[in-house]
C-alpha atoms as a printed R data frame, in Angstrom:
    type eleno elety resid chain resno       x       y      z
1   ATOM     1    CA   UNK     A     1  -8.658 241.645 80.625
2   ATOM     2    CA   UNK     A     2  -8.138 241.032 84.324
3   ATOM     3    CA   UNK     A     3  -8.184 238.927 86.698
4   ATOM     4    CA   UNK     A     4  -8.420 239.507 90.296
5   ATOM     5    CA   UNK     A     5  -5.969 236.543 91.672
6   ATOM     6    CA   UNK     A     6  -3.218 237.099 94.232
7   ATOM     7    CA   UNK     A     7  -0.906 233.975 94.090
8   ATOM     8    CA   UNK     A     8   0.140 233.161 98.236
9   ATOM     9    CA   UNK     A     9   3.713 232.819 98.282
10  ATOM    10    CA   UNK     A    10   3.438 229.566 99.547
11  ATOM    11    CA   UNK     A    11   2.010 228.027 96.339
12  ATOM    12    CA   UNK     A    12   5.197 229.089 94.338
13  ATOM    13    CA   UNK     A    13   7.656 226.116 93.616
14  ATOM    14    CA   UNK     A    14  10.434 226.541 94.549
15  ATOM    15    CA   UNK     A    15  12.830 223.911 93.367
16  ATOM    16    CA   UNK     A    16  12.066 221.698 90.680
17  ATOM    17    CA   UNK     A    17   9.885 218.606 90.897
18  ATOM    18    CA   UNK     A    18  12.585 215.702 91.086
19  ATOM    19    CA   UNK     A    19  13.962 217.824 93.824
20  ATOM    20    CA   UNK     A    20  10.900 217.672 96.078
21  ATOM    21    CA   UNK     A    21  11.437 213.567 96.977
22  ATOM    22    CA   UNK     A    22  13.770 210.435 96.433
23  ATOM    23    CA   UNK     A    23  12.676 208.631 93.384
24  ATOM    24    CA   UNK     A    24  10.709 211.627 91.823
25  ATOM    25    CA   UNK     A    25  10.904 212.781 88.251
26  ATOM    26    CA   UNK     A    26  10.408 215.562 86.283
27  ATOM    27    CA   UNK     A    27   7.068 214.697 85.757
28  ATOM    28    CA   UNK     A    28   5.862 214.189 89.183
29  ATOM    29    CA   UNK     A    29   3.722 217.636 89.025
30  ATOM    30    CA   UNK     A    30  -0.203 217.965 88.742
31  ATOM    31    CA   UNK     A    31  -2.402 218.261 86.054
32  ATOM    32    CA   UNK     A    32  -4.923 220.418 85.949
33  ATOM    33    CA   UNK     A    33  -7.578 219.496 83.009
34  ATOM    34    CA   UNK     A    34 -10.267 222.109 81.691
35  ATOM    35    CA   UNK     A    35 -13.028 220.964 79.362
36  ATOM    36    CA   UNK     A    36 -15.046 224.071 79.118
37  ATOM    37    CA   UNK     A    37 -15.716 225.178 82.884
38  ATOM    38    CA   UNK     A    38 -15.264 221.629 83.802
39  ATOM    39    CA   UNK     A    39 -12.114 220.642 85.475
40  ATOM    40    CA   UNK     A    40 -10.826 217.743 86.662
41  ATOM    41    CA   UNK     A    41  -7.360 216.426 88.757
42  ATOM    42    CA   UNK     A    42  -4.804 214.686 87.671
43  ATOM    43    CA   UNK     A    43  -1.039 214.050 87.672
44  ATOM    44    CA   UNK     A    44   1.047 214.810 84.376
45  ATOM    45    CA   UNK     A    45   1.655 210.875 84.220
46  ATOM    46    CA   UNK     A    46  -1.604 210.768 83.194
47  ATOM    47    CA   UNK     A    47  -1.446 212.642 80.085
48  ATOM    48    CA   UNK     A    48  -1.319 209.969 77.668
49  ATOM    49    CA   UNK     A    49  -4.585 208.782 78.503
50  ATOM    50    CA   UNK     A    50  -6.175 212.281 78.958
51  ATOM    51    CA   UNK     A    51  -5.240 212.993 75.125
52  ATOM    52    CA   UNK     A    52  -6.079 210.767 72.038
53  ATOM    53    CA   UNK     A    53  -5.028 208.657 68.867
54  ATOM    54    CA   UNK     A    54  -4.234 211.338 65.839
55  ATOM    55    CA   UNK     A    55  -3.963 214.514 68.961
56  ATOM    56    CA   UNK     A    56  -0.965 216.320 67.760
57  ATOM    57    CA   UNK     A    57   1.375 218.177 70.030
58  ATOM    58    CA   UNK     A    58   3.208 221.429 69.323
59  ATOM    59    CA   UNK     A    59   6.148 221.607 71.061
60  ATOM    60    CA   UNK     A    60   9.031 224.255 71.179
61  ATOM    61    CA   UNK     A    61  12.889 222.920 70.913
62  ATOM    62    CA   UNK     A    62  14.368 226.529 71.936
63  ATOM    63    CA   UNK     A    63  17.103 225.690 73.704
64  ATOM    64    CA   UNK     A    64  17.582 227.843 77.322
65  ATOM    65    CA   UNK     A    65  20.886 229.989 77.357
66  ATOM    66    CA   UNK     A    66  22.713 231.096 80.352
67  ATOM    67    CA   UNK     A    67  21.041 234.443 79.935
68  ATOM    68    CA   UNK     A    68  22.132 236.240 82.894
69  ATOM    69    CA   UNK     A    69  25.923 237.726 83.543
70  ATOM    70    CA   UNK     A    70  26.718 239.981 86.197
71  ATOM    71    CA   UNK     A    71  28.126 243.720 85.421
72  ATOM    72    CA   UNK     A    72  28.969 246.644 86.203
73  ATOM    73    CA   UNK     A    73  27.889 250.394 85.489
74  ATOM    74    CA   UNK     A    74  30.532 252.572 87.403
75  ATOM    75    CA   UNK     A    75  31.503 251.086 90.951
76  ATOM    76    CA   UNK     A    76  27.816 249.452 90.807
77  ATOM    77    CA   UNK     A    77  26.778 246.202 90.409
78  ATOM    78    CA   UNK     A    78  24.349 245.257 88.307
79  ATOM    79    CA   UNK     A    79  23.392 241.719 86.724
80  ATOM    80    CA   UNK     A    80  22.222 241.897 82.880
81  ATOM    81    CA   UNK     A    81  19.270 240.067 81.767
82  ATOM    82    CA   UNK     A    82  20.439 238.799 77.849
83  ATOM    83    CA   UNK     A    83  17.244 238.861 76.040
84  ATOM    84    CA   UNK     A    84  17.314 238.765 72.335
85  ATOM    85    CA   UNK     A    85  19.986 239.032 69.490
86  ATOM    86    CA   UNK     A    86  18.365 241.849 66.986
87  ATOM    87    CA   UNK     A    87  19.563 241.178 63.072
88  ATOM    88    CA   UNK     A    88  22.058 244.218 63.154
89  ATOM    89    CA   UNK     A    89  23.776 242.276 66.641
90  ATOM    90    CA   UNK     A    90  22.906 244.209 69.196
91  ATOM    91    CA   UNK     A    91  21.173 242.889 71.753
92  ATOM    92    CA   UNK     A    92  18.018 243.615 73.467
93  ATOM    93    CA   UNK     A    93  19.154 243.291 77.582
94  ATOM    94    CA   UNK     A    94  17.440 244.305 80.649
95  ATOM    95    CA   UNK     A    95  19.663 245.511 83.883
96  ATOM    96    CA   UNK     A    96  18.840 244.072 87.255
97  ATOM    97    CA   UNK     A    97  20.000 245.152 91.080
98  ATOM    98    CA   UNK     A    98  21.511 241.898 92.550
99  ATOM    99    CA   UNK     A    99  19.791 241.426 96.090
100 ATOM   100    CA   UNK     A   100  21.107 239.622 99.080
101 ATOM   101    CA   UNK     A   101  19.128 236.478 98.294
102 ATOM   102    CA   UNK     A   102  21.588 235.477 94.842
103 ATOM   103    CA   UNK     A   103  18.289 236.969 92.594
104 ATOM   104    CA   UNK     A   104  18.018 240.198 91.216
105 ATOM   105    CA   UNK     A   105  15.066 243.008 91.692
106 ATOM   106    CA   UNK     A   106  13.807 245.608 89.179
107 ATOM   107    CA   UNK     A   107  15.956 249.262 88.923
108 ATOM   108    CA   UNK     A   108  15.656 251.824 86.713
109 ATOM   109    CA   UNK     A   109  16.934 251.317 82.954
110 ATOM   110    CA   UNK     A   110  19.221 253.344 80.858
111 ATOM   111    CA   UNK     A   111  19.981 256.338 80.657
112 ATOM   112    CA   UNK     A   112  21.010 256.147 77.216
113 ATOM   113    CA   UNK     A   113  24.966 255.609 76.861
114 ATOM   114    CA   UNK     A   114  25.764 253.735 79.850
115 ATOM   115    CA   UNK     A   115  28.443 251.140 79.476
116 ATOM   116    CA   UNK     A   116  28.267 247.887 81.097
117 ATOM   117    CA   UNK     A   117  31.489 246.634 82.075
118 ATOM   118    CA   UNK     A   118  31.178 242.590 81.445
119 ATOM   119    CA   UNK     A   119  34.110 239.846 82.091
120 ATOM   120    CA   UNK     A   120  36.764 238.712 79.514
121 ATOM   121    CA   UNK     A   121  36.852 242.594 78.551
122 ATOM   122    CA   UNK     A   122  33.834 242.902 76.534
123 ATOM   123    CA   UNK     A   123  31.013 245.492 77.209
124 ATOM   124    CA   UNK     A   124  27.828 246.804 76.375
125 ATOM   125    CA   UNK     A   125  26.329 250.614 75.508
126 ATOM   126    CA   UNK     A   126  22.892 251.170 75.944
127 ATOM   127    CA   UNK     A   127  21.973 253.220 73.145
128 ATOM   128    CA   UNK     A   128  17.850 253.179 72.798
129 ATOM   129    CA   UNK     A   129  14.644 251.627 74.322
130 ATOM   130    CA   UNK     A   130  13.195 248.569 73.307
131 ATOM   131    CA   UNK     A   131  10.047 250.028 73.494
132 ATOM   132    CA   UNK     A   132   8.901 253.735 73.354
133 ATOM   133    CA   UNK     A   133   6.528 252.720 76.048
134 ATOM   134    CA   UNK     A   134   9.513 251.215 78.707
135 ATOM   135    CA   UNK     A   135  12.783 251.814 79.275
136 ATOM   136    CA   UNK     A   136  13.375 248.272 81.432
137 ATOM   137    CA   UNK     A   137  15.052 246.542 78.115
138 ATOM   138    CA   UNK     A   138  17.382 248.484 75.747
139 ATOM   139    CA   UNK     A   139  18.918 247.427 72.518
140 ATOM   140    CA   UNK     A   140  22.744 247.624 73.446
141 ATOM   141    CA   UNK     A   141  25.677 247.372 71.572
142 ATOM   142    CA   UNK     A   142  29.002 244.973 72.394
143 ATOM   143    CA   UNK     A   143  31.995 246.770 72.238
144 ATOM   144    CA   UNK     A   144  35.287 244.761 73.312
145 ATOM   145    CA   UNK     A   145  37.181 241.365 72.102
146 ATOM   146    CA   UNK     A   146  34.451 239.677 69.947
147 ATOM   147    CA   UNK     A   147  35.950 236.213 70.252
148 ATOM   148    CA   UNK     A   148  32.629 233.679 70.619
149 ATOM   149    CA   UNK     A   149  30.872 236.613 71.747
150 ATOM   150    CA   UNK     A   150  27.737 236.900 74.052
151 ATOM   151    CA   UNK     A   151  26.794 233.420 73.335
152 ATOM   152    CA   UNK     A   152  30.347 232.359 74.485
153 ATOM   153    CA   UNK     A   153  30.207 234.991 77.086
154 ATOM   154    CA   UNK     A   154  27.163 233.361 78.612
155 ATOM   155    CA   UNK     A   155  28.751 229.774 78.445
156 ATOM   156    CA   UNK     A   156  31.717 230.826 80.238
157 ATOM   157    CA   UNK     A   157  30.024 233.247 82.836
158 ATOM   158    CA   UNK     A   158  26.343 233.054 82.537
159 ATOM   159    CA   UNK     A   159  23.709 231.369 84.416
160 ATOM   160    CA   UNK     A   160  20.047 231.441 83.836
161 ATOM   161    CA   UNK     A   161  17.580 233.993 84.545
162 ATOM   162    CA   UNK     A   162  16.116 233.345 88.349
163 ATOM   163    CA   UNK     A   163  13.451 235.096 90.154
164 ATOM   164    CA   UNK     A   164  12.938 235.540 94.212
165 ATOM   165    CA   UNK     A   165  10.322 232.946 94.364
166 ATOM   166    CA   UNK     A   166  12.844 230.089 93.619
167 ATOM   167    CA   UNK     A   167  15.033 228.963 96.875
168 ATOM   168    CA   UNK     A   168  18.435 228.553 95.223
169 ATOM   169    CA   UNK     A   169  20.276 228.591 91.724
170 ATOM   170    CA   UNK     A   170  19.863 225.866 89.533
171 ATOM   171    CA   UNK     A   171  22.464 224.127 86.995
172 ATOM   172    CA   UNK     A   172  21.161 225.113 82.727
173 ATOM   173    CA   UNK     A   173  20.236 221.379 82.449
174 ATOM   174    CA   UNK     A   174  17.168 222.004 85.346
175 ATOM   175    CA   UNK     A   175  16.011 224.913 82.713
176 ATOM   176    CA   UNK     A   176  15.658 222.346 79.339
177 ATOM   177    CA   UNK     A   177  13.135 220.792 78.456
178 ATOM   178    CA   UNK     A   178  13.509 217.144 76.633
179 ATOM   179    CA   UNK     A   179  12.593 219.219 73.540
180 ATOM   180    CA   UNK     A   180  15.589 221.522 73.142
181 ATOM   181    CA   UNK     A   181  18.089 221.826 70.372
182 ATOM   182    CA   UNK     A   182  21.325 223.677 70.235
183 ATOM   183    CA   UNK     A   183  20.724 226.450 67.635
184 ATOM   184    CA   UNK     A   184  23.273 226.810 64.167
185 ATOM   185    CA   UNK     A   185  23.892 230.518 65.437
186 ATOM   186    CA   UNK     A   186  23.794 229.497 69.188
187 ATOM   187    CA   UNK     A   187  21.291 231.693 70.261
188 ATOM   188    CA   UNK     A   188  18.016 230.292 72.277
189 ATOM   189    CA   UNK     A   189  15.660 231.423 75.119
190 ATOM   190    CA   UNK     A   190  16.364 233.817 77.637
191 ATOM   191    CA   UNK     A   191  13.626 231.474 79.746
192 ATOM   192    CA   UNK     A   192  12.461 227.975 79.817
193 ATOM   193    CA   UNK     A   193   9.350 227.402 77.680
194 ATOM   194    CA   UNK     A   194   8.769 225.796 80.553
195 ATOM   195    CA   UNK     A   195   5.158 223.934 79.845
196 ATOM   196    CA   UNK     A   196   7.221 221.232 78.466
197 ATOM   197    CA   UNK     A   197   9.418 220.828 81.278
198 ATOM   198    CA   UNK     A   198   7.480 217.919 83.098
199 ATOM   199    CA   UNK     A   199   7.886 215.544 79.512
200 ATOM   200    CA   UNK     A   200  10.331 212.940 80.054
201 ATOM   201    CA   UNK     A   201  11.827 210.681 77.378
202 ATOM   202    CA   UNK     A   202   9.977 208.041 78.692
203 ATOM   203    CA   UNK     A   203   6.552 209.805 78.861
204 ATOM   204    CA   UNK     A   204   7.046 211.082 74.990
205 ATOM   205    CA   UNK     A   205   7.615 207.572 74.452
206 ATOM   206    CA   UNK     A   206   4.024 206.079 75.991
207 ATOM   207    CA   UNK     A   207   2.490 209.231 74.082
208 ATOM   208    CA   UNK     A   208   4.294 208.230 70.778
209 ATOM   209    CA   UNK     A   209   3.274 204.131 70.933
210 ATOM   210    CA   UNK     A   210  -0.788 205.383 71.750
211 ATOM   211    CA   UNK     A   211  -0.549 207.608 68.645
212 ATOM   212    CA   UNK     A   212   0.124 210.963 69.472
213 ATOM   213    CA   UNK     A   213   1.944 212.927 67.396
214 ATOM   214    CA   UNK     A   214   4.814 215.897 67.745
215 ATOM   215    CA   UNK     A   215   5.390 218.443 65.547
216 ATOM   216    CA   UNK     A   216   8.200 220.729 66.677
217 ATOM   217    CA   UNK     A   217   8.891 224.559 65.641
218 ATOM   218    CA   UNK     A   218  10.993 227.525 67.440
219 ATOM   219    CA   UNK     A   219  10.527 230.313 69.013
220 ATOM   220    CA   UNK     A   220  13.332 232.273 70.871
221 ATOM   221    CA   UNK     A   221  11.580 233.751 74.395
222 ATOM   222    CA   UNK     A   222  12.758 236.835 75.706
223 ATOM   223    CA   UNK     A   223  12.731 238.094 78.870
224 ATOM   224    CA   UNK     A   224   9.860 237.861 81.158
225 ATOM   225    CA   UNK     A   225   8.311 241.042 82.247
226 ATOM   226    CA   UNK     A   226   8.509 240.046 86.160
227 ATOM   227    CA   UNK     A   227   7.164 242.819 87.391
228 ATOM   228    CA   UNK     A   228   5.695 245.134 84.673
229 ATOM   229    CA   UNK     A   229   3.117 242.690 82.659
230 ATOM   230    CA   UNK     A   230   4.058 244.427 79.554
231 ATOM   231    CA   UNK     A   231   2.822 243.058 76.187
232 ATOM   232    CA   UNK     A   232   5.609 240.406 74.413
233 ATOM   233    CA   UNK     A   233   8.001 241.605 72.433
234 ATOM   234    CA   UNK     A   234   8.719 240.752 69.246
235 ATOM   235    CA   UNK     A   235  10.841 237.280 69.115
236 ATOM   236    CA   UNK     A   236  12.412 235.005 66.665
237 ATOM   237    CA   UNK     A   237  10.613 231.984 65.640
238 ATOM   238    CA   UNK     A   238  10.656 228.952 62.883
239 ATOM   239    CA   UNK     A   239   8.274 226.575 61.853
240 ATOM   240    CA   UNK     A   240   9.455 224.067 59.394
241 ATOM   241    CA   UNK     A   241   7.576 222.712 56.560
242 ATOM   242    CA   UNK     A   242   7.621 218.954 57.764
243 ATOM   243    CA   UNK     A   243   5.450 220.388 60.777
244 ATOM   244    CA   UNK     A   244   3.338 222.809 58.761
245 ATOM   245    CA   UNK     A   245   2.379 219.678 57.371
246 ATOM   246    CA   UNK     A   246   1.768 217.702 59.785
247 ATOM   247    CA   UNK     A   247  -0.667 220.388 61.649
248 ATOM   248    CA   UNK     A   248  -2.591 221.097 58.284
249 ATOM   249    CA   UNK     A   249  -2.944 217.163 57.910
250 ATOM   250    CA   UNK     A   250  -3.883 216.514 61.481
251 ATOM   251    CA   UNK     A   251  -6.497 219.386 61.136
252 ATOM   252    CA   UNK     A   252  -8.010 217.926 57.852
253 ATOM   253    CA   UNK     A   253  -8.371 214.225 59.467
254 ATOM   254    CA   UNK     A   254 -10.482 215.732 62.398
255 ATOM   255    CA   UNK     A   255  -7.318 215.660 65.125
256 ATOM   256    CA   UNK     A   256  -7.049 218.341 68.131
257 ATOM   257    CA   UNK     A   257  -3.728 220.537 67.718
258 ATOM   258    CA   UNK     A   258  -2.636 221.073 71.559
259 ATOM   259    CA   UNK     A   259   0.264 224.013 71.971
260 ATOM   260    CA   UNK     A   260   2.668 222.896 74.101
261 ATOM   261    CA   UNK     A   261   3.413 226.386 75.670
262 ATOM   262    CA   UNK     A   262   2.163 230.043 75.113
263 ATOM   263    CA   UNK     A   263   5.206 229.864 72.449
264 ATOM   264    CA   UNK     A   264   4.068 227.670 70.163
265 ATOM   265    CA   UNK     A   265   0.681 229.261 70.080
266 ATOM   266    CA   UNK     A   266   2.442 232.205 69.199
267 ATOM   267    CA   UNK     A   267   4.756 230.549 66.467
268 ATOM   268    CA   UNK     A   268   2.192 228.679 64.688
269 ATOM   269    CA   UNK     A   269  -0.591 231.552 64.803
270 ATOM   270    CA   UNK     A   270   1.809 233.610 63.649
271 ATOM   271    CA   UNK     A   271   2.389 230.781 60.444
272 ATOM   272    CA   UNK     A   272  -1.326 230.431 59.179
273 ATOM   273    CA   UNK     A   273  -3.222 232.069 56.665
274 ATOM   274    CA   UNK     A   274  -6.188 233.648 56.344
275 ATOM   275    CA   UNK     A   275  -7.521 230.566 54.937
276 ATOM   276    CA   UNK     A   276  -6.190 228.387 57.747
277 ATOM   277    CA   UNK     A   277  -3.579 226.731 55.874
278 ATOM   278    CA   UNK     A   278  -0.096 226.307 58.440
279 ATOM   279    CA   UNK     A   279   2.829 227.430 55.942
280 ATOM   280    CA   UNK     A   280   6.450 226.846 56.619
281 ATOM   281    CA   UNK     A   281   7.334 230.359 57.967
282 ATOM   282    CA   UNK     A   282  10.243 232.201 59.961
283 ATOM   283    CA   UNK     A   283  11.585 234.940 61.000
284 ATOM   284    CA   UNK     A   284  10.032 237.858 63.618
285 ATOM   285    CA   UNK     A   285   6.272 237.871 65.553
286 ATOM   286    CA   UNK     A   286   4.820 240.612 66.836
287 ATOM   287    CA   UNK     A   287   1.964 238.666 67.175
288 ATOM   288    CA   UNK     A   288  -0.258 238.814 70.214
289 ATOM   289    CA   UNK     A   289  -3.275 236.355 70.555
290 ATOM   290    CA   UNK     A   290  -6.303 237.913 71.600
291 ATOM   291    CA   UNK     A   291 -10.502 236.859 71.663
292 ATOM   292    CA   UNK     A   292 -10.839 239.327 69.215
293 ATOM   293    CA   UNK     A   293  -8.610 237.659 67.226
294 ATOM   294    CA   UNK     A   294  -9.346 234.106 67.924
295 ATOM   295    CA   UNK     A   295  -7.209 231.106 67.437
296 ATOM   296    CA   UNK     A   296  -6.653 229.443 63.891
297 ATOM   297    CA   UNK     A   297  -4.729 226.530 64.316
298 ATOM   298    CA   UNK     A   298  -4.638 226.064 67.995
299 ATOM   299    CA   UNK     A   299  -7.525 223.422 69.405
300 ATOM   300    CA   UNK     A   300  -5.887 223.155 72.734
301 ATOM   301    CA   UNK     A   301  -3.162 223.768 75.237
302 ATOM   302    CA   UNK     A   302  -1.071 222.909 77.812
303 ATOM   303    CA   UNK     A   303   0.553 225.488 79.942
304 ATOM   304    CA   UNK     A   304   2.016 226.460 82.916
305 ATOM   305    CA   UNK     A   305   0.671 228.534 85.892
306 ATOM   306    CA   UNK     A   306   2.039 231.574 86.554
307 ATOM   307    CA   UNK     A   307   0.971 235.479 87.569
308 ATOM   308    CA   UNK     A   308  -2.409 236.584 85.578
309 ATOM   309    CA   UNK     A   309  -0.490 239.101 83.343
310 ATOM   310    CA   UNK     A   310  -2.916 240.187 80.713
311 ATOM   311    CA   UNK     A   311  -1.215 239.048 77.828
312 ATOM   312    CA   UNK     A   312  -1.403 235.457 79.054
313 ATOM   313    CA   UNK     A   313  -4.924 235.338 79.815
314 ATOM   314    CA   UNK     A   314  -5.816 236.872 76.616
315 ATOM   315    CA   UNK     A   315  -4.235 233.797 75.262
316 ATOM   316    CA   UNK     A   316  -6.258 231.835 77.429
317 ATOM   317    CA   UNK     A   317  -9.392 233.306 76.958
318 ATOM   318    CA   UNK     A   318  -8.829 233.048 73.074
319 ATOM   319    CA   UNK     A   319  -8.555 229.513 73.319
320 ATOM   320    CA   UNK     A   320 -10.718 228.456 75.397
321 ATOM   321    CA   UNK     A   321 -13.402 231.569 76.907
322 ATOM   322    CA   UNK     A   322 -13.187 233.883 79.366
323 ATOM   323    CA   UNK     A   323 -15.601 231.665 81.978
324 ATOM   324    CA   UNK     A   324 -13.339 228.349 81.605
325 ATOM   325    CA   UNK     A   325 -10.474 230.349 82.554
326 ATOM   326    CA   UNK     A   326 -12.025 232.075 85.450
327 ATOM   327    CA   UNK     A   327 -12.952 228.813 86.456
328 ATOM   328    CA   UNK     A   328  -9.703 227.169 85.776
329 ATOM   329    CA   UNK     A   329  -8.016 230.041 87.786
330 ATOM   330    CA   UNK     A   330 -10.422 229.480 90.729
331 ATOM   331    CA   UNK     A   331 -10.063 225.227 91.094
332 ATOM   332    CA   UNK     A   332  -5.861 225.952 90.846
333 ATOM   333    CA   UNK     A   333  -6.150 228.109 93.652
334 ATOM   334    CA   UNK     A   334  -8.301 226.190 95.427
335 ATOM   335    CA   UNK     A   335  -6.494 223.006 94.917
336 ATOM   336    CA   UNK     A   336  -3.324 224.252 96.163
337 ATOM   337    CA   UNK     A   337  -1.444 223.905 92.786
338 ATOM   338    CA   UNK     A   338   2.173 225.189 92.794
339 ATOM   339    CA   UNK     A   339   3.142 227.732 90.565
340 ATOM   340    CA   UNK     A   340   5.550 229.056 88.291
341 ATOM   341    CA   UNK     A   341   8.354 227.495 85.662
342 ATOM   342    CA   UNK     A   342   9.154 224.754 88.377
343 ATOM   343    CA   UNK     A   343   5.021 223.810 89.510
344 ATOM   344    CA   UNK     A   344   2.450 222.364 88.281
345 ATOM   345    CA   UNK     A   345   0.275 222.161 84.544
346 ATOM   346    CA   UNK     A   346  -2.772 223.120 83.089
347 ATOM   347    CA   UNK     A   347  -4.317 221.468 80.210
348 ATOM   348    CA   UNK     A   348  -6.951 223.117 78.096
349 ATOM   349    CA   UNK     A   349  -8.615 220.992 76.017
350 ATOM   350    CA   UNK     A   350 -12.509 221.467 73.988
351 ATOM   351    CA   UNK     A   351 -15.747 221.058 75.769
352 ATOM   352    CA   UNK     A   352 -16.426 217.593 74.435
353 ATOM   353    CA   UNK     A   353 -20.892 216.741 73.952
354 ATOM   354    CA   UNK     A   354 -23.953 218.426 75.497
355 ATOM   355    CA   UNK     A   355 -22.988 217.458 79.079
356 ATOM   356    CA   UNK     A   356 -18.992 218.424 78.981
357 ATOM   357    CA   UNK     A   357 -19.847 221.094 82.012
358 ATOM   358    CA   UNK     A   358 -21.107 218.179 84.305
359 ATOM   359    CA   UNK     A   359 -17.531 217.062 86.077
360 ATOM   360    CA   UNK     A   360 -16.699 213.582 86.271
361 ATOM   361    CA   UNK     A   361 -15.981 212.030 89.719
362 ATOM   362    CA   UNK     A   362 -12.877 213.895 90.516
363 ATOM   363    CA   UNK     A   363 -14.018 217.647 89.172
364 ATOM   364    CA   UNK     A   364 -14.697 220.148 91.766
């Protein structure tokens, strides 16, 4: 599947939204709402009154890690892109040029056995591809003091992961969401699940008291494929049994299950069963949502706007049809929406009756 949309620069956010104005929050971004191909406008302040009583929200606590540490491969500098921790402890890393604007650009990966010189003494040997496919991440080992190790490593000199669109680094707390949770091993996301970054406390609050319901499960993002639009990668993920639950009972009592996130689609697709039953489940997904495969579980979502990598969309159009999208691709455009991990939201909800594709007062 694709999509013929070029993003103008202009529409990319930039900073994040309580940046933007005295006296804004993090939830003073738009909503976009698609009911079918019928969309409508809103702010994300609305969203309590845009879902319903016994609506159940899936929402990813993967904590964001300071996933990116500057190197060095010989007298060159490089930054490295931490990605995910594989069960034998390597990791899975990408290598970036730094540019002159404090962001990093795409070079070429490997070859196999280059050593990344990292601070405090440790290191890192590339040793093979993640993917037969690509050589932009590698599974490296870390030679050097052990000590806390990368997670330590990326407390002490990490930041997180930033692209050239944004105008300036931000501190780890502007890449949580209200969601995450420190993990037992200290691992987390090498980027913000960022569709939950415009929930405040208060917000999950006003959701909470008109009867919506949360059901949180993990999933540990890798890194982004900026530039390539590869498929996803396998990544770690959890869902508990007090959510598995809670989706199978909201399900049976006629409720709409709304993924917070392209993550959580991913996590709790990857949980059910062929007979639709959500079990408790963790471990590794390979899992990639397509039309041909449908959704299970997932009646709706809520998701961010960002480049039409193929992947993605085939999310989208799983969920909610290829036409809806194409039409919820068009109005964001048109409607100036900003873009990206710091912009605005788009909610996908059911077509609702035999008029849903007739927009209300403020559709286009």
């Amino acid at each position: 599947m694709t999509l013929a949309v070029r993003v103008p620069e202009e529409l990319s956010a930039r900073v994040p939204a309580e940046q933007r104005g005295p006296g804004l929050g993090r939830d003073a971004v738009r909503l976009l709402v698609s009911r079918g191909t019928a969309v409508s406008h809103h702010t994300f302040r609305e969203l309590p009154r845009l879902l319903r009583a016994g609506d159940l929200l899936v929402v990813n606590t993967s904590e964001t890690l300071a996933a990116a540490v500057d190197g060095r491969i010989g007298h060159a500098c490089v930054v490295v892109h931490f990605s995910t921790l594989g069960d034998d402890g390597r990791w899975a890393v990408e290598l970036r040029k730094p540019d002159e604007r404090g962001t990093t650009r795409a070079r070429t990966g490997g070859p196999a056995g280059s050593e990344v010189r990292l601070p405090g003494g440790m290191g890192l040997v590339l040793e093979v591809p993640l993917s037969a496919g690509s050589e932009r991440l590698w599974w490296a080992r870390v030679t050097g003091p052990t000590g806390a190790g990368v997670v330590g490593l990326m407390r002490e000199h990490g930041r997180p992961i930033r692209y050239s669109y944004t105008e300036r680094d931000q501190p780890l707390s502007a890449y949580q969401t209200v969601f995450a949770l420190p993990s037992a091993d200290g691992t987390g996301s090498a980027e913000m699940p960022s569709a939950a970054r415009p929930f405040t406390v208060g917000l999950v609050t006003e959701l909470v008291s008109r009867g919506v319901q949360f059901a949180p499960i993990t999933l540990h993002t890798g890194v982004a494929s900026a530039e390539a639009h590869e498929p996803p990668y396998p990544e770690r993920f959890a869902v508990p049994e007090a959510s598995a639950r809670l989706i199978n009972a909201v399900k049976a009592g006629g409720g709409r299950v709304v993924a917070v996130g392209t993550t959580a689609v991913r996590a709790v697709e990857s949980a059910v069963g062929a007979d639709g039953v959500v079990r408790a489940r963790e471990g590794w997904t390979d899992l990639v949502v397509t039309p041909e495969r449908g959704v299970r579980v997932v009646d709706g979502l809520l998701t961010g706007l960002h480049e039409p990598e193929a992947s993605h969309l085939l999310m989208l159009e799983a969920v909610a049809g290829r036409a809806a999208i194409d039409r919820s691709y068009e109005a964001a455009l048109d409607g100036l929406y900003l873009w990206h991990e710091f912009g605005d939201v788009h909610l996908v909800l059911p077509a609702e009756g035999p008029h849903s594709e007739h927009c209300a007062s403020n559709c286009w």
